[in-house]
């Protein structure tokens, strides 16, 4: 069995197949999360930060398929959306969770998302991905989310946050170009889409609390 897996991994088309699977799962999972969140959680209200997270993830997944058509003109768009996913998905999630849990003034939510927006704008203007701004956007929001998770005893927030931070540290932070290990990070974002959506469901949260604190 191990020999078969080794042969599969060594096949020249294996990286392309994994990238395609990552884009497919990212698109499908994010689109499903977007639909459920918009209709069942947001009540068909467009004014929610979390919608931005899922929309960017869907766009990144769909645009990723252009990689297989050997069309270099799509590279700047893929690179931009990949970086937007990296720097906006978690900050927008933190902003939305801040508002939902009423942790503090709603205006503070803008600061959460604003850290990611600043990183993206800097990239658009200077065409450089500043690691310091990326770190600030992700780690500052992760700290805020950990606080929200602790004060609201919501372990799912902790899991969703840990997935993004672990994916960033393992696959993105040490790369000069954030797109290099895109498929691996996209798999992490598939899990983030699932757990972030679950963290807004009070029924799921109550069931987890009852299991953990019996």
JSON list of N, CA and C in Angstrom, two decimals, residues 4 7 11 32 34 43 59 66 73-74 76 80 86 110 112 115 121 137 147 168 188 202 211:
[
{"chain": "A", "resi": 4, "resn": "UNK", "atom": "N", "xyz": [2.35, 1.88, -3.39]},
{"chain": "A", "resi": 4, "resn": "UNK", "atom": "CA", "xyz": [1.38, 2.45, -4.33]},
{"chain": "A", "resi": 4, "resn": "UNK", "atom": "C", "xyz": [1.22, 3.95, -4.09]},
{"chain": "A", "resi": 7, "resn": "UNK", "atom": "N", "xyz": [4.21, 5.76, -5.49]},
{"chain": "A", "resi": 7, "resn": "UNK", "atom": "CA", "xyz": [4.16, 5.87, -6.95]},
{"chain": "A", "resi": 7, "resn": "UNK", "atom": "C", "xyz": [3.19, 6.97, -7.38]},
{"chain": "A", "resi": 11, "resn": "UNK", "atom": "N", "xyz": [4.06, 10.56, -9.47]},
{"chain": "A", "resi": 11, "resn": "UNK", "atom": "CA", "xyz": [3.54, 10.73, -10.82]},
{"chain": "A", "resi": 11, "resn": "UNK", "atom": "C", "xyz": [3.62, 12.21, -11.21]},
{"chain": "A", "resi": 32, "resn": "UNK", "atom": "N", "xyz": [-20.99, 26.81, -0.63]},
{"chain": "A", "resi": 32, "resn": "UNK", "atom": "CA", "xyz": [-22.02, 26.27, 0.26]},
{"chain": "A", "resi": 32, "resn": "UNK", "atom": "C", "xyz": [-22.09, 27.08, 1.55]},
{"chain": "A", "resi": 34, "resn": "UNK", "atom": "N", "xyz": [-21.19, 30.18, 1.95]},
{"chain": "A", "resi": 34, "resn": "UNK", "atom": "CA", "xyz": [-21.73, 31.49, 1.59]},
{"chain": "A", "resi": 34, "resn": "UNK", "atom": "C", "xyz": [-23.25, 31.44, 1.51]},
{"chain": "A", "resi": 43, "resn": "UNK", "atom": "N", "xyz": [-29.80, 36.19, 7.35]},
{"chain": "A", "resi": 43, "resn": "UNK", "atom": "CA", "xyz": [-31.17, 36.57, 7.01]},
{"chain": "A", "resi": 43, "resn": "UNK", "atom": "C", "xyz": [-31.26, 37.35, 5.72]},
{"chain": "A", "resi": 59, "resn": "UNK", "atom": "N", "xyz": [-14.10, 33.17, -5.09]},
{"chain": "A", "resi": 59, "resn": "UNK", "atom": "CA", "xyz": [-13.43, 33.78, -6.24]},
{"chain": "A", "resi": 59, "resn": "UNK", "atom": "C", "xyz": [-12.03, 33.21, -6.42]},
{"chain": "A", "resi": 66, "resn": "UNK", "atom": "N", "xyz": [-7.77, 28.69, -13.75]},
{"chain": "A", "resi": 66, "resn": "UNK", "atom": "CA", "xyz": [-7.09, 29.26, -14.92]},
{"chain": "A", "resi": 66, "resn": "UNK", "atom": "C", "xyz": [-5.64, 28.80, -14.99]},
{"chain": "A", "resi": 73, "resn": "UNK", "atom": "N", "xyz": [-1.79, 35.52, -18.43]},
{"chain": "A", "resi": 73, "resn": "UNK", "atom": "CA", "xyz": [-2.47, 36.79, -18.18]},
{"chain": "A", "resi": 73, "resn": "UNK", "atom": "C", "xyz": [-3.33, 36.74, -16.92]},
{"chain": "A", "resi": 74, "resn": "UNK", "atom": "N", "xyz": [-3.70, 35.52, -16.48]},
{"chain": "A", "resi": 74, "resn": "UNK", "atom": "CA", "xyz": [-4.51, 35.39, -15.28]},
{"chain": "A", "resi": 74, "resn": "UNK", "atom": "C", "xyz": [-3.67, 35.36, -14.00]},
{"chain": "A", "resi": 76, "resn": "UNK", "atom": "N", "xyz": [-1.64, 37.56, -12.44]},
{"chain": "A", "resi": 76, "resn": "UNK", "atom": "CA", "xyz": [-1.81, 38.66, -11.47]},
{"chain": "A", "resi": 76, "resn": "UNK", "atom": "C", "xyz": [-3.11, 38.57, -10.68]},
{"chain": "A", "resi": 80, "resn": "UNK", "atom": "N", "xyz": [-3.40, 38.06, -6.67]},
{"chain": "A", "resi": 80, "resn": "UNK", "atom": "CA", "xyz": [-4.14, 39.02, -5.85]},
{"chain": "A", "resi": 80, "resn": "UNK", "atom": "C", "xyz": [-5.19, 38.33, -5.00]},
{"chain": "A", "resi": 86, "resn": "UNK", "atom": "N", "xyz": [-5.69, 35.20, 2.02]},
{"chain": "A", "resi": 86, "resn": "UNK", "atom": "CA", "xyz": [-4.79, 35.08, 3.15]},
{"chain": "A", "resi": 86, "resn": "UNK", "atom": "C", "xyz": [-5.00, 36.19, 4.18]},
{"chain": "A", "resi": 110, "resn": "UNK", "atom": "N", "xyz": [-14.46, 47.25, 12.49]},
{"chain": "A", "resi": 110, "resn": "UNK", "atom": "CA", "xyz": [-13.85, 47.85, 11.31]},
{"chain": "A", "resi": 110, "resn": "UNK", "atom": "C", "xyz": [-12.33, 47.79, 11.41]},
{"chain": "A", "resi": 112, "resn": "UNK", "atom": "N", "xyz": [-10.63, 45.44, 12.99]},
{"chain": "A", "resi": 112, "resn": "UNK", "atom": "CA", "xyz": [-10.26, 44.05, 12.70]},
{"chain": "A", "resi": 112, "resn": "UNK", "atom": "C", "xyz": [-10.09, 43.84, 11.19]},
{"chain": "A", "resi": 115, "resn": "UNK", "atom": "N", "xyz": [-7.19, 45.93, 9.24]},
{"chain": "A", "resi": 115, "resn": "UNK", "atom": "CA", "xyz": [-5.81, 45.45, 9.21]},
{"chain": "A", "resi": 115, "resn": "UNK", "atom": "C", "xyz": [-5.53, 44.64, 7.95]},
{"chain": "A", "resi": 121, "resn": "UNK", "atom": "N", "xyz": [-4.26, 46.71, 0.25]},
{"chain": "A", "resi": 121, "resn": "UNK", "atom": "CA", "xyz": [-4.05, 47.98, -0.44]},
{"chain": "A", "resi": 121, "resn": "UNK", "atom": "C", "xyz": [-2.57, 48.25, -0.66]},
{"chain": "A", "resi": 137, "resn": "UNK", "atom": "N", "xyz": [-2.10, 41.57, 10.45]},
{"chain": "A", "resi": 137, "resn": "UNK", "atom": "CA", "xyz": [-3.49, 41.27, 10.12]},
{"chain": "A", "resi": 137, "resn": "UNK", "atom": "C", "xyz": [-3.93, 39.92, 10.68]},
{"chain": "A", "resi": 147, "resn": "UNK", "atom": "N", "xyz": [-9.65, 35.55, 22.39]},
{"chain": "A", "resi": 147, "resn": "UNK", "atom": "CA", "xyz": [-10.35, 36.21, 23.50]},
{"chain": "A", "resi": 147, "resn": "UNK", "atom": "C", "xyz": [-11.86, 35.98, 23.39]},
{"chain": "A", "resi": 168, "resn": "UNK", "atom": "N", "xyz": [-0.98, 29.21, 7.65]},
{"chain": "A", "resi": 168, "resn": "UNK", "atom": "CA", "xyz": [-0.11, 30.34, 7.30]},
{"chain": "A", "resi": 168, "resn": "UNK", "atom": "C", "xyz": [1.34, 30.08, 7.72]},
{"chain": "A", "resi": 188, "resn": "UNK", "atom": "N", "xyz": [-6.47, 23.89, 3.83]},
{"chain": "A", "resi": 188, "resn": "UNK", "atom": "CA", "xyz": [-6.72, 24.43, 5.16]},
{"chain": "A", "resi": 188, "resn": "UNK", "atom": "C", "xyz": [-7.92, 25.37, 5.16]},
{"chain": "A", "resi": 202, "resn": "UNK", "atom": "N", "xyz": [-25.66, 28.45, 16.91]},
{"chain": "A", "resi": 202, "resn": "UNK", "atom": "CA", "xyz": [-25.81, 28.32, 18.35]},
{"chain": "A", "resi": 202, "resn": "UNK", "atom": "C", "xyz": [-26.16, 26.90, 18.78]},
{"chain": "A", "resi": 211, "resn": "UNK", "atom": "N", "xyz": [-21.05, 18.45, 25.63]},
{"chain": "A", "resi": 211, "resn": "UNK", "atom": "CA", "xyz": [-20.14, 17.30, 25.55]},
{"chain": "A", "resi": 211, "resn": "UNK", "atom": "C", "xyz": [-18.85, 17.56, 26.33]}
]
